[in-house]
Coordinates of C-alpha atoms and ligand atoms in Angstrom, one line a residue:
M240 CA 30.3 78.9 -44.0
N241 CA 29.7 81.3 -45.9
G242 CA 26.5 83.3 -45.1
T243 CA 26.7 87.3 -45.9
S244 CA 30.5 86.9 -46.3
T245 CA 30.3 88.6 -49.7
T246 CA 29.4 91.7 -48.8
F247 CA 32.8 91.6 -46.2
P248 CA 36.5 91.5 -46.8
P249 CA 37.9 88.1 -46.9
P250 CA 39.7 86.9 -43.0
R251 CA 42.8 88.5 -42.6
I252 CA 43.7 85.1 -41.4
P253 CA 42.2 81.9 -42.1
L254 CA 39.3 80.9 -40.5
S255 CA 40.4 77.2 -41.0
P256 CA 43.5 75.3 -41.5
V257 CA 45.6 75.9 -44.4
L258 CA 48.8 74.4 -46.4
S259 CA 51.6 75.9 -43.7
R260 CA 54.6 72.9 -44.4
F261 CA 55.1 70.3 -47.5
P262 CA 53.5 67.8 -46.3
M263 CA 55.6 64.9 -47.4
M264 CA 58.8 66.4 -45.4
T265 CA 56.7 65.7 -42.3
N266 CA 57.7 62.3 -41.0
V267 CA 55.2 60.5 -39.0
Q268 CA 56.3 56.8 -38.6
G269 CA 56.3 54.7 -35.3
K270 CA 54.4 58.5 -33.4
Q271 CA 51.2 57.0 -30.9
P272 CA 48.3 58.9 -32.5
P273 CA 46.1 60.3 -30.1
P274 CA 42.2 59.0 -30.3
S275 CA 40.3 60.1 -33.0
L276 CA 38.1 57.8 -35.8
L277 CA 41.1 56.9 -37.3
A278 CA 41.0 54.5 -34.7
A279 CA 37.7 53.3 -35.4
K280 CA 36.9 49.6 -36.9
Y281 CA 35.2 50.1 -40.3
K282 CA 36.1 54.0 -42.7
R283 CA 35.4 54.7 -45.9
H284 CA 37.0 58.5 -46.7
I285 CA 33.6 60.0 -48.3
S286 CA 33.7 63.7 -49.6
S287 CA 31.7 65.4 -47.0
G288 CA 30.3 65.2 -43.5
R289 CA 26.5 65.1 -45.3
A290 CA 27.1 63.1 -47.6
G291 CA 28.4 60.6 -44.4
I292 CA 25.0 60.8 -42.8
A293 CA 22.9 60.8 -46.5
L294 CA 25.3 57.3 -46.7
A295 CA 24.9 56.1 -42.8
L296 CA 21.0 56.8 -43.4
E297 CA 21.0 54.2 -46.0
S298 CA 23.2 52.1 -44.6
A299 CA 21.2 51.5 -41.4
N300 CA 17.6 51.0 -44.2
I301 CA 16.4 54.4 -42.9
V302 CA 12.8 55.4 -45.8
A303 CA 10.5 57.4 -45.9
G304 CA 8.1 58.4 -43.9
D305 CA 10.5 57.5 -40.3
E306 CA 11.4 60.1 -38.1
V307 CA 14.4 61.0 -38.1
L308 CA 15.3 62.9 -34.2
I309 CA 17.4 66.0 -35.1
P310 CA 18.9 68.4 -32.4
A311 CA 17.1 71.7 -32.6
Y312 CA 20.8 73.6 -32.9
H313 CA 21.6 72.0 -36.4
T314 CA 23.0 73.1 -39.6
D315 CA 20.6 72.5 -42.8
S316 CA 23.2 70.1 -44.2
M317 CA 22.1 67.5 -41.0
I318 CA 18.8 68.1 -42.3
A319 CA 19.0 67.4 -46.5
P320 CA 19.9 64.1 -46.0
V321 CA 17.1 63.0 -44.3
R322 CA 14.5 65.6 -46.5
R323 CA 16.6 63.7 -49.5
I324 CA 15.2 60.0 -48.4
G325 CA 11.3 60.6 -48.1
A326 CA 12.4 60.6 -44.2
T327 CA 10.9 63.3 -41.8
P328 CA 13.6 65.2 -39.3
I329 CA 12.0 66.4 -35.8
F330 CA 13.9 68.3 -33.5
Y331 CA 14.9 67.7 -30.1
K332 CA 15.5 70.7 -27.6
V333 CA 19.2 71.4 -25.9
G334 CA 20.3 72.8 -23.0
P335 CA 22.1 76.4 -22.6
D336 CA 25.2 74.8 -23.2
A337 CA 23.7 73.0 -26.6
K338 CA 23.4 69.5 -24.0
I339 CA 21.0 67.2 -25.4
D340 CA 18.1 68.1 -23.9
L341 CA 17.4 63.4 -22.7
D342 CA 14.0 64.3 -21.1
D343 CA 12.6 66.0 -24.8
I344 CA 13.5 63.3 -26.8
K345 CA 12.1 60.4 -24.7
I346 CA 8.7 62.6 -25.6
K347 CA 9.2 62.8 -29.3
V348 CA 10.5 59.1 -29.9
N349 CA 7.2 56.9 -31.3
T350 CA 7.5 54.3 -33.1
R351 CA 7.8 55.6 -36.4
T352 CA 10.9 56.9 -35.2
K353 CA 14.4 55.5 -36.7
A354 CA 17.1 57.3 -36.2
L355 CA 18.6 59.7 -34.0
L356 CA 21.7 62.2 -35.2
V357 CA 23.3 63.5 -32.3
T358 CA 26.5 66.3 -32.3
H359 CA 29.3 66.4 -30.2
Y360 CA 29.0 71.0 -30.8
F361 CA 32.4 72.2 -31.9
G362 CA 34.9 69.8 -30.2
F363 CA 33.0 69.1 -26.4
M364 CA 31.9 65.8 -26.2
Q365 CA 28.6 64.8 -25.4
D366 CA 28.1 62.8 -22.7
L367 CA 26.2 59.9 -24.5
T368 CA 25.6 56.6 -22.0
L369 CA 21.7 57.3 -21.7
L370 CA 21.4 58.0 -24.6
K371 CA 22.9 55.0 -25.9
T372 CA 20.4 52.9 -24.1
V373 CA 17.5 54.6 -24.5
C374 CA 18.0 53.9 -28.8
N375 CA 19.3 50.2 -27.5
T376 CA 15.9 49.9 -26.1
R377 CA 13.5 51.5 -28.6
K378 CA 16.1 50.0 -31.5
I379 CA 16.6 53.7 -32.7
T380 CA 20.2 54.0 -34.2
L381 CA 22.4 56.5 -33.0
I382 CA 24.3 58.2 -35.8
E383 CA 27.1 60.8 -34.1
D384 CA 27.3 63.7 -35.7
C385 CA 31.4 64.4 -35.2
A386 CA 32.0 67.7 -37.9
H387 CA 33.1 69.4 -34.5
T388 CA 34.7 66.7 -33.3
F389 CA 36.8 64.5 -35.5
F390 CA 39.2 64.4 -32.2
G391 CA 39.3 63.8 -28.5
S392 CA 38.3 61.5 -25.5
I393 CA 35.2 61.3 -22.8
N394 CA 35.7 59.3 -19.9
G395 CA 38.3 56.9 -21.9
K396 CA 36.5 56.3 -25.0
I397 CA 37.8 57.5 -27.8
V398 CA 35.0 59.9 -29.6
G399 CA 32.2 58.0 -32.5
Q400 CA 32.6 54.7 -30.7
I401 CA 29.5 54.3 -29.0
G402 CA 26.8 55.4 -31.8
D403 CA 26.0 53.1 -34.4
Y404 CA 27.4 55.5 -37.5
A405 CA 29.9 58.6 -36.7
I406 CA 30.1 61.0 -39.4
A407 CA 33.0 63.7 -39.3
S408 CA 34.2 66.2 -41.7
S409 CA 37.7 66.0 -42.2
M410 CA 38.0 69.7 -44.5
K411 CA 37.0 70.8 -40.7
F412 CA 40.1 70.1 -39.3
F413 CA 43.0 69.8 -42.3
P414 CA 44.1 72.0 -45.1
I415 CA 42.6 69.8 -47.5
Y416 CA 39.9 71.4 -50.0
D417 CA 37.3 67.7 -49.8
G418 CA 36.6 65.2 -47.4
G419 CA 34.6 63.4 -44.9
L420 CA 34.1 59.9 -42.9
L421 CA 31.9 57.5 -42.3
V422 CA 32.6 55.2 -39.6
S423 CA 31.7 52.5 -37.5
Q424 CA 32.2 49.7 -35.2
S425 CA 29.7 47.3 -36.1
C426 CA 28.9 47.5 -40.1
P427 CA 31.2 47.1 -42.1
L428 CA 30.6 49.5 -44.5
N429 CA 31.7 48.1 -48.0
S430 CA 28.5 47.4 -49.2
I431 CA 28.8 51.0 -49.9
Q432 CA 29.7 51.8 -53.5
L433 CA 32.3 54.7 -53.6
D434 CA 34.0 55.7 -57.2
T435 CA 36.6 58.0 -57.5
P436 CA 36.7 61.6 -58.4
P437 CA 36.6 62.7 -61.7
F438 CA 41.5 63.5 -61.8
V439 CA 39.2 66.8 -63.7
F440 CA 38.1 67.6 -59.5
Q441 CA 41.8 66.0 -58.1
V442 CA 43.0 69.2 -60.4
K443 CA 40.9 71.2 -58.7
A444 CA 41.7 70.8 -55.5
I445 CA 45.3 71.1 -55.4
L446 CA 45.3 74.3 -57.3
N447 CA 42.5 74.6 -53.9
I448 CA 45.0 73.8 -51.6
L449 CA 47.6 75.4 -52.6
G450 CA 45.9 78.5 -54.0
K451 CA 44.8 79.5 -50.2
A452 CA 47.8 78.8 -48.6
T453 CA 49.4 81.1 -50.4
E454 CA 46.7 83.8 -50.5
Y455 CA 47.4 83.3 -47.0
R456 CA 51.6 84.2 -47.0
R457 CA 52.3 80.1 -46.6
F458 CA 55.7 79.2 -47.9
G459 CA 57.5 82.1 -48.2
L460 CA 60.0 83.1 -50.6
L461 CA 58.7 79.4 -52.3
G462 CA 55.0 80.8 -51.9
K463 CA 55.4 84.3 -53.4
L464 CA 56.5 82.5 -56.6
L465 CA 53.8 80.1 -56.8
R466 CA 51.4 83.0 -55.6
V467 CA 52.1 84.0 -59.2
L468 CA 52.4 81.2 -60.8
L469 CA 47.9 80.5 -59.2
A470 CA 47.5 83.8 -60.0
G471 CA 46.5 82.5 -63.6
Q472 CA 44.7 79.6 -61.2
A473 CA 40.8 80.2 -61.9
I474 CA 41.9 80.9 -66.1
L475 CA 44.0 77.9 -66.0
W476 CA 41.4 75.9 -64.7
R477 CA 38.6 76.9 -66.5
R478 CA 40.3 76.1 -69.5
I479 CA 41.3 72.5 -67.9
K480 CA 37.3 72.2 -67.3
T481 CA 36.8 72.8 -71.2
S482 CA 39.0 70.6 -73.0
V483 CA 39.3 67.2 -71.0
N484 CA 35.1 67.4 -69.5
S485 CA 32.4 70.2 -71.2
N486 CA 29.6 67.7 -71.8
D487 CA 29.7 66.4 -67.9
S488 CA 26.3 67.7 -66.4
G489 CA 28.9 70.1 -63.6
I490 CA 30.3 66.8 -61.7
S491 CA 34.1 67.9 -62.5
S492 CA 33.3 71.5 -60.5
G493 CA 33.0 69.6 -57.6
P494 CA 30.3 69.2 -54.4
A495 CA 29.0 72.5 -52.3
S496 CA 30.6 71.0 -49.7
A497 CA 34.1 72.2 -50.6
D498 CA 33.2 75.5 -51.8
G499 CA 31.4 76.3 -48.1
G500 CA 27.7 75.6 -48.9
Y501 CA 24.7 74.0 -47.8
G502 CA 23.7 71.8 -50.5
L503 CA 24.4 68.5 -50.5
D504 CA 24.8 67.5 -54.2
E505 CA 23.7 64.2 -55.5
N506 CA 26.6 63.0 -57.2
W507 CA 28.9 64.0 -54.7
I508 CA 27.5 60.9 -52.0
N509 CA 29.2 58.3 -53.3
K510 CA 33.0 59.7 -54.1
S511 CA 35.9 59.2 -52.2
T512 CA 38.0 61.8 -50.8
S513 CA 39.9 63.1 -53.5
W514 CA 43.7 61.9 -54.0
P515 CA 45.3 65.1 -52.0
S516 CA 43.2 65.5 -49.3
K517 CA 43.6 61.8 -49.0
K518 CA 47.3 62.6 -49.2
I519 CA 47.4 65.7 -46.7
I520 CA 45.8 63.8 -44.0
E521 CA 47.3 60.9 -44.2
H522 CA 51.2 63.0 -43.2
T523 CA 49.7 64.8 -40.7
D524 CA 50.9 65.1 -36.8
L525 CA 48.5 64.3 -35.9
D526 CA 49.6 65.5 -32.5
Q527 CA 50.5 67.9 -33.2
L528 CA 47.4 68.9 -34.4
V529 CA 45.7 68.5 -31.1
R530 CA 48.6 69.7 -29.3
T531 CA 48.8 73.1 -30.8
R532 CA 44.8 73.5 -31.3
R533 CA 44.8 73.4 -27.6
K534 CA 47.4 75.5 -26.7
N535 CA 45.4 78.3 -29.9
Y536 CA 42.0 77.6 -27.9
Q537 CA 43.3 77.7 -24.3
T538 CA 44.7 81.2 -25.5
I539 CA 41.7 82.9 -26.8
H540 CA 39.4 81.6 -24.0
N541 CA 41.7 83.2 -21.5
A542 CA 42.2 86.8 -23.5
L543 CA 38.4 87.0 -23.5
L544 CA 37.7 85.4 -20.0
N545 CA 37.6 88.9 -18.4
I546 CA 36.1 91.1 -20.7
T547 CA 32.8 92.4 -20.5
G548 CA 30.1 91.9 -22.8
C549 CA 30.7 89.0 -23.9
H550 CA 31.8 84.7 -22.0
P551 CA 33.5 81.6 -23.3
L552 CA 30.1 79.2 -24.4
Y553 CA 32.4 76.6 -22.0
A554 CA 34.0 77.2 -18.7
T555 CA 36.6 74.5 -19.1
L556 CA 38.2 72.2 -21.9
P557 CA 38.3 69.0 -20.4
D558 CA 41.0 67.1 -20.2
G559 CA 40.3 64.6 -23.6
A560 CA 38.3 67.3 -25.9
V561 CA 39.8 68.8 -29.7
P562 CA 38.6 71.7 -30.2
L563 CA 37.3 73.2 -33.4
V564 CA 36.9 76.6 -32.5
C565 CA 36.4 78.8 -29.5
P566 CA 32.7 79.6 -28.9
I567 CA 32.0 83.2 -26.9
Y568 CA 28.9 84.1 -26.1
I569 CA 28.4 87.5 -27.3
D570 CA 25.6 90.1 -25.0
D571 CA 24.7 92.0 -27.9
P572 CA 26.0 90.1 -31.4
H573 CA 24.4 92.8 -33.5
K574 CA 26.9 95.5 -32.0
H575 CA 30.1 93.3 -33.4
F576 CA 29.5 91.4 -35.9
V577 CA 29.1 93.7 -38.3
K578 CA 32.1 95.6 -37.6
L579 CA 34.3 91.9 -36.6
K580 CA 33.8 91.1 -40.2
Q581 CA 34.8 94.4 -41.5
L582 CA 38.2 94.4 -39.9
G583 CA 38.8 91.2 -40.4
V584 CA 38.2 88.1 -38.0
P585 CA 36.9 85.2 -38.9
I586 CA 34.3 84.4 -37.3
W587 CA 32.3 81.2 -38.3
R588 CA 28.6 81.2 -36.7
F589 CA 26.5 78.2 -36.4
G590 CA 23.3 77.5 -36.3
E591 CA 23.1 81.3 -38.5
Y592 CA 20.3 79.6 -39.7
L593 CA 17.8 76.9 -38.4
D594 CA 15.1 75.5 -40.4
D595 CA 11.7 77.8 -40.2
E596 CA 10.4 74.7 -37.6
V597 CA 12.4 76.1 -34.9
D598 CA 11.8 78.7 -33.1
I599 CA 11.7 80.4 -29.3
E600 CA 8.4 77.6 -28.5
L601 CA 10.7 74.6 -29.3
C602 CA 13.2 76.0 -28.5
K603 CA 14.7 78.5 -26.4
N604 CA 18.7 77.9 -26.6
S605 CA 18.6 77.0 -30.5
V606 CA 17.8 79.8 -31.2
E607 CA 19.9 81.7 -28.3
L608 CA 23.2 80.5 -29.5
S609 CA 21.6 80.4 -33.3
A610 CA 21.9 84.7 -32.3
H611 CA 25.2 84.8 -28.9
I612 CA 27.6 82.4 -30.5
F613 CA 30.5 83.8 -32.1
Q614 CA 33.1 80.7 -33.2
F615 CA 36.5 82.4 -33.6
P616 CA 39.3 79.7 -35.3
C617 CA 41.8 77.9 -32.5
H618 CA 42.6 75.1 -35.6
Q619 CA 46.2 74.3 -35.9
E620 CA 48.0 76.7 -38.7
L621 CA 47.4 79.4 -36.9
S622 CA 50.7 81.9 -36.1
D623 CA 51.3 83.5 -33.1
N624 CA 51.6 86.9 -34.5
E625 CA 48.2 85.9 -37.1
L626 CA 46.8 84.9 -33.2
D627 CA 47.7 88.6 -31.2
W628 CA 46.4 90.0 -34.1
M629 CA 42.6 88.6 -34.0
I630 CA 42.3 88.3 -29.8
Q631 CA 43.7 92.0 -29.9
T632 CA 41.3 93.3 -32.5
I633 CA 37.8 91.9 -30.8
R634 CA 39.2 93.2 -27.2
T635 CA 39.4 96.6 -29.0
Q636 CA 36.4 96.0 -30.2
L637 CA 34.5 94.2 -27.8
E638 CA 35.3 96.8 -25.0
Q639 CA 33.9 99.7 -26.7
Ligands
PLP211 C1 29.9 71.0 -40.9 C2 28.7 69.7 -40.5 C3 27.9 68.7 -41.1 C4 28.5 68.8 -42.5 O1 29.8 68.8 -42.4 P1 30.3 68.9 -44.7 O2 31.6 68.3 -43.8 O3 30.6 70.4 -44.7 O4 29.9 67.8 -45.5 C5 27.3 68.2 -40.6 N1 26.9 68.8 -38.8 C6 27.3 69.8 -38.4 C7 27.4 69.8 -37.0 C8 29.5 70.4 -39.8 O5 29.1 71.2 -38.8

């Protein structure tokens, strides 16, 4: 999620959820939770989504020389776990709406194909019925990449329960610092050994969660006080690190995933979610999260519907979908990207950097999506004022 962001001012409103109320004060007891990956039969809370892909591949005994089918529209963190074990990523096409191209998958399947990763982009679920049949007949492990779909259902089926495994990136949906999920309906996952992150990292997680909240002026007066206290956070953090763990090889500073980087850290594949992040997930009102995301999505969607020079990637928000972001197709991305970023509008661009192998010939749609889709946040922690400001700023810019 970082890309070229260093040359721009920080977003004026948060790109991803920030803690806006103290989780322990939310009463979530006795509520029927909405469909999500948490409903899976077997689950492990891990450090990131990419660690989940790595663990799923290991659990399915994918080894060097095997081929793993990956969508041509992707991010590096989906490929790194494949290359890590010496397997070969083979890219398959997606449609103009990022739907999987089953015909292309069938062409690319051969006897070396051992696993297939399928992504439900932006919170909109793929229909996996036919793909599942292909995978079953050819004995291919199906991994559902639910990094954008922690929640949701399609035709009465809960997200992540069709694949042999599913992974999620909890930190994309919750106001936390680290965290991912690996789930399965058929594999107990209990042979996967997970260690608790170092104590220093748990402290870092708390400082980061609170730091980001106060940076975006959450918690009113108390937030202001916290902001002052945390002003020395970086210094304090450096002190703690040097005093507690002076000779570890960077393990306590945490995985790249927690800071929006792309790398897959070997030391963080077999780590569980930190305690503070786990507690926040447990105490989140999931129902409210789902309702707010859908409502915010619809507000952005409606506001940008009749603006020339752009259109929402999807015409409608399906009933069971819980959007990660609001994906908008921008006709002239070069004209608007830098301007919007300079104005402080948070923009996420999934697949901004595709693998060298992916070009117009391999998948024209992926190249198009990579360049033209801007994703605007619709998360549950945006205030009405923030949402209004973002929509007005986008409209004004696009109408120029
Ligand atoms: C972010 C992302 C991942 C990796 O998740 P992390 O938690 O960042 O490791 C995998 N797949 C997709 C589609 C993603 O957007």
